[in-house]
PDB file of C-alpha atoms in Angstrom:
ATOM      1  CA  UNK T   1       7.622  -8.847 -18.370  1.00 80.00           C
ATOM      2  CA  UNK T   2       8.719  -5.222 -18.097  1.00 84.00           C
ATOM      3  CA  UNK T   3      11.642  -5.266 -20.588  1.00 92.00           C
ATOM      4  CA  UNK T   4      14.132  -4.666 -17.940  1.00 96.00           C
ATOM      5  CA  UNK T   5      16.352  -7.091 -17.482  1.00 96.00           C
ATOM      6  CA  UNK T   6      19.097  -8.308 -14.860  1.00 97.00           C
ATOM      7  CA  UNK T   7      21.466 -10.569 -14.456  1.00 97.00           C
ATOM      8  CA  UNK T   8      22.656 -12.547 -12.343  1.00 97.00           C
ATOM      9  CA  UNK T   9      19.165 -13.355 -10.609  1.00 95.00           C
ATOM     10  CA  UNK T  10      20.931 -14.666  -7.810  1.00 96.00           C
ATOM     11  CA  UNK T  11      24.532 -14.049  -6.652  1.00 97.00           C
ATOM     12  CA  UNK T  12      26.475 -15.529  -3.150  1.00 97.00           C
ATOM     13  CA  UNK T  13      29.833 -14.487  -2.318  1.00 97.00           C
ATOM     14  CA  UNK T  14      32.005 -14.138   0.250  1.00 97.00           C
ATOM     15  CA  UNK T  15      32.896 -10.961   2.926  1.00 97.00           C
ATOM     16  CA  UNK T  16      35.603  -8.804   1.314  1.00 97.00           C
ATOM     17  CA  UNK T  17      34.635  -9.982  -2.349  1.00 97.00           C
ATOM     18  CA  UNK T  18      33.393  -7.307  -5.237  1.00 98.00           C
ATOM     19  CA  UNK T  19      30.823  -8.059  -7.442  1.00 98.00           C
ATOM     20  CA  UNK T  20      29.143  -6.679 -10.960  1.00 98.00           C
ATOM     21  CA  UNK T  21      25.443  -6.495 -11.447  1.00 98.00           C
ATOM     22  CA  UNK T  22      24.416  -5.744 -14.761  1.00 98.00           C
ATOM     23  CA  UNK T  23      20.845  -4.112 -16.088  1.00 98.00           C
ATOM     24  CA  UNK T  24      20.071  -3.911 -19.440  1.00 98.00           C
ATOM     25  CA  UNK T  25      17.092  -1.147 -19.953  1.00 97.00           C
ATOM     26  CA  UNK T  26      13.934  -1.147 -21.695  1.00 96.00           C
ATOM     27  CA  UNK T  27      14.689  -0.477 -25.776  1.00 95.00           C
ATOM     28  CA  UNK T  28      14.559   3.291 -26.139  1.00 93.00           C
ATOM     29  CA  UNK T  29      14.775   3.938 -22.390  1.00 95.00           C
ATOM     30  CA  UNK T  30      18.117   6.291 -21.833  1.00 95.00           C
ATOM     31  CA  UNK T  31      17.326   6.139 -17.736  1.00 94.00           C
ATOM     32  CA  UNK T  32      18.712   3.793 -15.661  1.00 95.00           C
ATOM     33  CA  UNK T  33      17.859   3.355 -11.759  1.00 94.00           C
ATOM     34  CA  UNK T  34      19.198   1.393  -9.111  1.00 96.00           C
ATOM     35  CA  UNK T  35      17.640   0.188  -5.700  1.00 95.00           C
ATOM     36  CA  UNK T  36      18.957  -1.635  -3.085  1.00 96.00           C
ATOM     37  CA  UNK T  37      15.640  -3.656  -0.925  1.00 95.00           C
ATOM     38  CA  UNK T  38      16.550  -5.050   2.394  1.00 91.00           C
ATOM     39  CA  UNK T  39      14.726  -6.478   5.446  1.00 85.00           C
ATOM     40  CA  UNK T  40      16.647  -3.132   7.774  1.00 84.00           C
ATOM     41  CA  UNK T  41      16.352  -0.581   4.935  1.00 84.00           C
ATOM     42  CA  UNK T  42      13.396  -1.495   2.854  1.00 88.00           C
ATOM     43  CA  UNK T  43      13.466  -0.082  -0.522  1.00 90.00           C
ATOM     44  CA  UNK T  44      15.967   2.853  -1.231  1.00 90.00           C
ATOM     45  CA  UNK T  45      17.274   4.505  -4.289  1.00 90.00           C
ATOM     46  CA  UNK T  46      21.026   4.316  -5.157  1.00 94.00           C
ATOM     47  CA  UNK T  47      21.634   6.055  -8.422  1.00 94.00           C
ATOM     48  CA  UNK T  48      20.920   7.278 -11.439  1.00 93.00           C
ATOM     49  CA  UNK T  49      21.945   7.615 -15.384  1.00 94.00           C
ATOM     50  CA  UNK T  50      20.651   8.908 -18.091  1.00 93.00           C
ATOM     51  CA  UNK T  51      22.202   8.713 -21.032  1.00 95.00           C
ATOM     52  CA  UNK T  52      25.410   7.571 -19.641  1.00 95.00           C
ATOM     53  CA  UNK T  53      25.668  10.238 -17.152  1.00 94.00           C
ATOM     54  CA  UNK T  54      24.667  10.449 -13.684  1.00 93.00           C
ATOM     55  CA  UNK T  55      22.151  11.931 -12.780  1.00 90.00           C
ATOM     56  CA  UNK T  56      20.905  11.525  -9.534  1.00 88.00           C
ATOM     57  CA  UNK T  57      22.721  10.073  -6.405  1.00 89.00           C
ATOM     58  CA  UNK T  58      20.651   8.479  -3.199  1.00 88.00           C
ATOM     59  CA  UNK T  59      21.561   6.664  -0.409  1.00 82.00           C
ATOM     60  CA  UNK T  60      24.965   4.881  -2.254  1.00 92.00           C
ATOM     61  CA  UNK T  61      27.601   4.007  -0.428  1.00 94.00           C
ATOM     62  CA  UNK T  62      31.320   4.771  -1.591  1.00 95.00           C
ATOM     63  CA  UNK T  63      32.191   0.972  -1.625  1.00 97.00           C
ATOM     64  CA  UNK T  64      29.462   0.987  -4.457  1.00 97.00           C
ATOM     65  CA  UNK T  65      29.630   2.301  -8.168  1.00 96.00           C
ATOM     66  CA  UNK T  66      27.653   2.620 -11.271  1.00 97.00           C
ATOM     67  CA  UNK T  67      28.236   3.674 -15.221  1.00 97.00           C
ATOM     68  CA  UNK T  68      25.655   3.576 -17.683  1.00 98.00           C
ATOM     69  CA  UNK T  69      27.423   2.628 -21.315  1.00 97.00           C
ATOM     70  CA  UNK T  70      27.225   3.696 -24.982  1.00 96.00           C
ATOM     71  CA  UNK T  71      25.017   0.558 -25.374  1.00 96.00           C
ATOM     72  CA  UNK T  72      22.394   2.366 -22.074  1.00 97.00           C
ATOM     73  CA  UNK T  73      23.541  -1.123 -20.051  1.00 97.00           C
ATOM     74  CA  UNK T  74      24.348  -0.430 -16.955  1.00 98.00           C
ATOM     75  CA  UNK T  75      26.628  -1.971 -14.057  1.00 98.00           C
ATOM     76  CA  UNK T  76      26.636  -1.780 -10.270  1.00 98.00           C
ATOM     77  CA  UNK T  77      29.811  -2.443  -8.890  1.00 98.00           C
ATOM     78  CA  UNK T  78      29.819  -3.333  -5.060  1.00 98.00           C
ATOM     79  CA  UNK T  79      33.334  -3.717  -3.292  1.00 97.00           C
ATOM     80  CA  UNK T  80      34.542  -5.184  -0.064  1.00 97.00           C
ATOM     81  CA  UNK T  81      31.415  -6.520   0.505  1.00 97.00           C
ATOM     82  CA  UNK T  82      29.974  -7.143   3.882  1.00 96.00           C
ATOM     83  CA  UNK T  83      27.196  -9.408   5.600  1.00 95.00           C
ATOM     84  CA  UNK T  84      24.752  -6.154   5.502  1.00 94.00           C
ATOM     85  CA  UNK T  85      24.899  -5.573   1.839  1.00 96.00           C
ATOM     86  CA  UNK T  86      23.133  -8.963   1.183  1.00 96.00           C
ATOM     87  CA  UNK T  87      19.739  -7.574  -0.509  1.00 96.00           C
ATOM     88  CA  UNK T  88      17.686  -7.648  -3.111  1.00 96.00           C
ATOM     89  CA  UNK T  89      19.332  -5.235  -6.108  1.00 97.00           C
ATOM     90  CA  UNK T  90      16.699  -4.028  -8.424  1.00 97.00           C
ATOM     91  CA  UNK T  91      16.696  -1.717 -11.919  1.00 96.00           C
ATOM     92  CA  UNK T  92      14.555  -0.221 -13.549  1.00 94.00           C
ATOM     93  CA  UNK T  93      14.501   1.901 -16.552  1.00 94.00           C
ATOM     94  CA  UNK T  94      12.757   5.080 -17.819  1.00 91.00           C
ATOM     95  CA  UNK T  95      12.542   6.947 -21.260  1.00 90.00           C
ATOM     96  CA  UNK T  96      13.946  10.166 -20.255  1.00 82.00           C
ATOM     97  CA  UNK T  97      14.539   9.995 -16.736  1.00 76.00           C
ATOM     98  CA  UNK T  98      12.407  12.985 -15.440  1.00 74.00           C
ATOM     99  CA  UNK T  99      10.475  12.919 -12.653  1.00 67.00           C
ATOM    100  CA  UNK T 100       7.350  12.616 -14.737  1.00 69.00           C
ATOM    101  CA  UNK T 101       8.340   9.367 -16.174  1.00 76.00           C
ATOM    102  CA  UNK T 102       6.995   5.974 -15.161  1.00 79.00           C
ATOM    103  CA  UNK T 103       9.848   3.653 -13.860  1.00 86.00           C
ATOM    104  CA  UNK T 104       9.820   0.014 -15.579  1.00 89.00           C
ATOM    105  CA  UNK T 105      11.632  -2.528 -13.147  1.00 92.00           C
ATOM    106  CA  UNK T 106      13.675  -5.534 -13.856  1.00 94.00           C
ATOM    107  CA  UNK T 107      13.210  -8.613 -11.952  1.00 93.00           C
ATOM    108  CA  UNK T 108      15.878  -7.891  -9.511  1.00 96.00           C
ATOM    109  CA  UNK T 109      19.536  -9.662  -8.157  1.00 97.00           C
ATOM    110  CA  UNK T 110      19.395 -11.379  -4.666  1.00 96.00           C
ATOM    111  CA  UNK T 111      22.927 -10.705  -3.333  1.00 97.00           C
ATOM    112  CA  UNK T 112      24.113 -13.157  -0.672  1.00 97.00           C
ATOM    113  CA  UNK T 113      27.349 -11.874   1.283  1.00 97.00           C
ATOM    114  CA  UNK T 114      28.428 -15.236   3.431  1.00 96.00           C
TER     115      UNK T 114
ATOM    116  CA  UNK L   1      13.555  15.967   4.596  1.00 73.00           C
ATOM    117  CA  UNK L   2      10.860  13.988   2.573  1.00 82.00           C
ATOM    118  CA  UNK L   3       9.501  11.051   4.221  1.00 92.00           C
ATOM    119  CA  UNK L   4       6.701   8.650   3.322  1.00 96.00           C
ATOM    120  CA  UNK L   5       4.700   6.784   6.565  1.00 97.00           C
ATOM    121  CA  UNK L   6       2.431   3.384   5.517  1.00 97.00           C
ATOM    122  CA  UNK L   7       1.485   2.683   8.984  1.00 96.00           C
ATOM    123  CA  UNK L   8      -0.062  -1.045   8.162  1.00 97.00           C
ATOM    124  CA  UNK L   9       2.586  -3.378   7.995  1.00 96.00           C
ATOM    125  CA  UNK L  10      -0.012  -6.495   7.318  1.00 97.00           C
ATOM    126  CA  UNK L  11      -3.642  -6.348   6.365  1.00 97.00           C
ATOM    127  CA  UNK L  12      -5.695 -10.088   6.192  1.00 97.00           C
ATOM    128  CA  UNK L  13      -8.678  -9.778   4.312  1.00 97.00           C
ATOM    129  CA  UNK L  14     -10.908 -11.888   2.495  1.00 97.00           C
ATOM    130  CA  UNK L  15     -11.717 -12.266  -1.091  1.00 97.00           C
ATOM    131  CA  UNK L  16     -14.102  -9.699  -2.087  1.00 97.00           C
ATOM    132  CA  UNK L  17     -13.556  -7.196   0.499  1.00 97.00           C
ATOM    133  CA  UNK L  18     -12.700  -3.661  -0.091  1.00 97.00           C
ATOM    134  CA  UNK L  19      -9.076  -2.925   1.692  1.00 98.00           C
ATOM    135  CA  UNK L  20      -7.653   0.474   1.889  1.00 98.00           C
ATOM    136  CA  UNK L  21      -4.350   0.962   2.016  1.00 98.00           C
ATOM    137  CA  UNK L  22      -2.723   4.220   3.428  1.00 98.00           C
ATOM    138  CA  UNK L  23      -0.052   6.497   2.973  1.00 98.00           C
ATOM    139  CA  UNK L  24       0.712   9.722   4.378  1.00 98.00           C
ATOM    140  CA  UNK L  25       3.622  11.941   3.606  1.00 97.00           C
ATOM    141  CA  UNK L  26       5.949  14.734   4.638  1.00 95.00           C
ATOM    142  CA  UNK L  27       7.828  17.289   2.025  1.00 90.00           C
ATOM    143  CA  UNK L  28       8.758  20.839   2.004  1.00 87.00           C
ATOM    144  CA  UNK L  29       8.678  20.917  -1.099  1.00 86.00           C
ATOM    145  CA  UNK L  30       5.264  22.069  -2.930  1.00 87.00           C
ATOM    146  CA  UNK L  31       6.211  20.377  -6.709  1.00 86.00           C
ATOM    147  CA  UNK L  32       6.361  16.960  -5.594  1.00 88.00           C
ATOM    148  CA  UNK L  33       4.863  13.574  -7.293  1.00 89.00           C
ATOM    149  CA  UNK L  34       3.316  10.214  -5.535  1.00 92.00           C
ATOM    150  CA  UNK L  35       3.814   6.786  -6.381  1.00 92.00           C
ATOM    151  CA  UNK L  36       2.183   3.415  -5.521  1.00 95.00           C
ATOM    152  CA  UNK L  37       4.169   0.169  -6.918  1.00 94.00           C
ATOM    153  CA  UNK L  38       3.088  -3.353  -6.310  1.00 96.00           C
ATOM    154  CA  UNK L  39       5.461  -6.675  -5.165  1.00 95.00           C
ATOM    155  CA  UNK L  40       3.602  -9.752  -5.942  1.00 93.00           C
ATOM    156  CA  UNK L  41       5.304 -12.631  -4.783  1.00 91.00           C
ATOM    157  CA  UNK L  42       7.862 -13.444  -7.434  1.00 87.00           C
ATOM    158  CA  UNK L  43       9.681 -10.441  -6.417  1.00 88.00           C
ATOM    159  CA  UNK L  44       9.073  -7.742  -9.364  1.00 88.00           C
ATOM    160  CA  UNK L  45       8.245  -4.489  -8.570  1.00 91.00           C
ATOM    161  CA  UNK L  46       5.118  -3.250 -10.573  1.00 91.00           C
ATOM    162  CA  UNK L  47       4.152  -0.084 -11.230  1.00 88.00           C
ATOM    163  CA  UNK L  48       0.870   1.114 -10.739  1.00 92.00           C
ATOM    164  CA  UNK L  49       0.177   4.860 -10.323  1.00 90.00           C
ATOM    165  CA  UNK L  50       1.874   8.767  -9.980  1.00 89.00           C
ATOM    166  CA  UNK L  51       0.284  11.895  -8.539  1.00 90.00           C
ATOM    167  CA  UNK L  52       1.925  15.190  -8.984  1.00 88.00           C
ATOM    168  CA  UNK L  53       1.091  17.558  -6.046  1.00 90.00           C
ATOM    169  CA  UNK L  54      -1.217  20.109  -8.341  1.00 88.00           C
ATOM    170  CA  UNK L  55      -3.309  17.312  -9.872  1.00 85.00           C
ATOM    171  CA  UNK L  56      -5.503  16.024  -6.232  1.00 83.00           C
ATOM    172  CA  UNK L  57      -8.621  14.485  -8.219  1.00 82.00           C
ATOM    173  CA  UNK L  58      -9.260  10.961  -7.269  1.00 84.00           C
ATOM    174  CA  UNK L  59      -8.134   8.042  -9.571  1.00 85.00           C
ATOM    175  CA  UNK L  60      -9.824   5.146 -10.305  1.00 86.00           C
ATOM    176  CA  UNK L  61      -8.162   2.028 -12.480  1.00 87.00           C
ATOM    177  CA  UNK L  62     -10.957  -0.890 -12.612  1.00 92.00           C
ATOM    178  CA  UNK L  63     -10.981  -2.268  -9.110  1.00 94.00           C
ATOM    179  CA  UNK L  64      -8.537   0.270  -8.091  1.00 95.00           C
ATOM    180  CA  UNK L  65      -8.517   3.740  -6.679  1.00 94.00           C
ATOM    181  CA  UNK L  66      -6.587   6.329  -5.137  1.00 94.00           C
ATOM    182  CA  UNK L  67      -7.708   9.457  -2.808  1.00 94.00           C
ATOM    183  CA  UNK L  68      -4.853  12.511  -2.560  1.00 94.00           C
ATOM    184  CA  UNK L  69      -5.681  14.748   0.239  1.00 94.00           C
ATOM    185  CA  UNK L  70      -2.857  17.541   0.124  1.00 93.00           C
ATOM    186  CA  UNK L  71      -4.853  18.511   3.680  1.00 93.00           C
ATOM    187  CA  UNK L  72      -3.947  15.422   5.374  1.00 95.00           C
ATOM    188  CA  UNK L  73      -0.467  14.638   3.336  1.00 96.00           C
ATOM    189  CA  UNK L  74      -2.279  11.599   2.207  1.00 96.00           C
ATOM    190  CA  UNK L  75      -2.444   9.741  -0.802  1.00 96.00           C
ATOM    191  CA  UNK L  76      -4.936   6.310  -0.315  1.00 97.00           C
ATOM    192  CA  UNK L  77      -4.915   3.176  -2.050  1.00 97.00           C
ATOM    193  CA  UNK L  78      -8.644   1.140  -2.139  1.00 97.00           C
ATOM    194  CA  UNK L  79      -8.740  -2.273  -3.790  1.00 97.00           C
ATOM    195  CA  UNK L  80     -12.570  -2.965  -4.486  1.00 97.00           C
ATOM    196  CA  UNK L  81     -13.691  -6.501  -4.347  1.00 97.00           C
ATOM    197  CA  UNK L  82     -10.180  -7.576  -3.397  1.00 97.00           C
ATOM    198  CA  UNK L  83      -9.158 -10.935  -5.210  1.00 97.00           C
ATOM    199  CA  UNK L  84      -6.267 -13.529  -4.242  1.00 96.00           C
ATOM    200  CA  UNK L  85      -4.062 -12.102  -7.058  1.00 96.00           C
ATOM    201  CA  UNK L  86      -3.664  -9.029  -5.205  1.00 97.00           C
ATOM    202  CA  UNK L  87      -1.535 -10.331  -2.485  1.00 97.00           C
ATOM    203  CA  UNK L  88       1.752  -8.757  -2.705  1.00 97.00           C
ATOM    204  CA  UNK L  89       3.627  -5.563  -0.904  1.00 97.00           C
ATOM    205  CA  UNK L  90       2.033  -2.340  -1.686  1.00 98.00           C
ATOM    206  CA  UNK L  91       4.770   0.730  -1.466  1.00 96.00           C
ATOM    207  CA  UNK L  92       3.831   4.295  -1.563  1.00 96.00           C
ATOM    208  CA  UNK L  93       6.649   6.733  -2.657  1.00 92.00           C
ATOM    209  CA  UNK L  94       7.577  10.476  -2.894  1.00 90.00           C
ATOM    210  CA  UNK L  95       9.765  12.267  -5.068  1.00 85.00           C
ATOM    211  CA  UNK L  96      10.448  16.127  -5.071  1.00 80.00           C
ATOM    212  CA  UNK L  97      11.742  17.900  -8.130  1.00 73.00           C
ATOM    213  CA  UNK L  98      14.697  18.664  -7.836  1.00 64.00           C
ATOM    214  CA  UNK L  99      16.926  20.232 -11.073  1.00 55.00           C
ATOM    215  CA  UNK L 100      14.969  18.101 -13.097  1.00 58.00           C
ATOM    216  CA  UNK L 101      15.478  14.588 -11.331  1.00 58.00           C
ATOM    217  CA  UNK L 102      14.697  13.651  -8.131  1.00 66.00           C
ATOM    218  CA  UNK L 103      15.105  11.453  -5.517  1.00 71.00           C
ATOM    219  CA  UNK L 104      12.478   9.002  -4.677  1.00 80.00           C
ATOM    220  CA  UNK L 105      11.724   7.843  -0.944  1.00 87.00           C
ATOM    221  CA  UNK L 106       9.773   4.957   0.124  1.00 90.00           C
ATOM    222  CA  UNK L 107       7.700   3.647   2.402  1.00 95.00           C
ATOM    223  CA  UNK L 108       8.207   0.355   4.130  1.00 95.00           C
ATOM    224  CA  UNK L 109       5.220  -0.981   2.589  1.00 96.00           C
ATOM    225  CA  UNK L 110       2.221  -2.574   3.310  1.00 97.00           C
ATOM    226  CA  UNK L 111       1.539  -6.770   2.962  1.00 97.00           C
ATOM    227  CA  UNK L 112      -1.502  -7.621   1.807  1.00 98.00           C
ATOM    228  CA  UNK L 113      -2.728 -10.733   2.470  1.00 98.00           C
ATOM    229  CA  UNK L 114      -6.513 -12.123   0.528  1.00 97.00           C
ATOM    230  CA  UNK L 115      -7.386 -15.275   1.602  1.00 97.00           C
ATOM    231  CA  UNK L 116      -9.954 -17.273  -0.541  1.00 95.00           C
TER     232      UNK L 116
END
């Protein structure tokens, strides 16, 4: 158990639909990461906060957004969803968000677009 | 543009062979740092190792080790005396510095099958 933790673990909706996954970081990590794994895109970074800023931006679309809160949760919002978002979503959480820190992941949100 | 290459999509072995795993690399960059993460089977991704680009002395963590080669752009994963537990997805990774953060890109990892 890393610490991380997500929620929902498993999420099917519909084409069009928006949905909220939510991370909550290891206690006394201030980083948050998010990843989106698919079969076409394999494992690619999407964002990140630290201390409720952003920090770093990947390979996120605009029909996607984050926020890190006061509390360090985060959320990933994902709009007007369509078949080819359906992926595996995983966090993952670091104490100070530097390149030298070591990532802790959560156990990750399957996303099912129907 | 960094890129990360892990040319074995499936390796089969059997318990108690030595598998290596490889990963070779592209960046401009000369501050960079290399990852390896583990997937077992119930999906979590598990960190196991980073290599900044000024630090190319071999690692070695109990059954596991790991050869950077800054000549070759590659940084090698061994399992020694492989064991069923270690089937999962192996994924290199790359990050450059870059004001501080940085951006990591990764491979499209390697299955590793042990059979009893």
């Amino acid at each position: 158990d890393s610490g991380v933790t997500q929620t929902p673990k498993h999420l099917i909706t519909a084409t069009g639909q928006r949905v909220t996954l939510r991370c909550s970081p290891r206690s006394g990590d201030l980083s948050v990461y998010w990843y989106q794994q698919s079969l076409d895109q394999g494992l690619q970074f999407l964002i990140q906060y630290y201390n409720g800023e952003e920090r770093a931006k990947g390979n996120i679309l605009e029909r996607f957004s984050a926020q890190q809160f006061p509390d360090l949760h985060s959320e990933l919002n994902l709009s007007s969803l369509e078949l080819g978002d359906s992926a595996l979503y995983f966090c993952a959480s670091s104490v100070e968000g530097s390149s030298t820190d070591t990532q802790y992941f959560g156990p990750g949100t399957r996303l099912t677009v129907l | 543009a960094q890129k990360v290459t892990q040319a074995q999509t499936e390796i089969s072995v059997v318990e108690k062979e030595d598998v290596t795993l490889d990963c070779v690399y592209e960046t401009r960059d000369t501050t960079y740092y290399l990852f390896w993460y583990k997937q077992p089977p119930s999906g979590e991704l598990v960190f196991l190792i980073r290599r900044n680009s000024f630090d190319e002395q071999n690692e070695i963590s109990g059954r596991y080790s790991w050869n950077f080669q800054k000549s070759t752009s590659s940084f090698n994963f061994t399992i020694t005396a492989s064991q069923v537990v270690d089937s999962a997805v192996y994924f290199c990774a790359l990050s450059e510095a870059s004001g501080g953060s940085y951006i990591p890109t990764f491979g499209r990892g390697t299955s590793l099958i042990v059979h009893p």
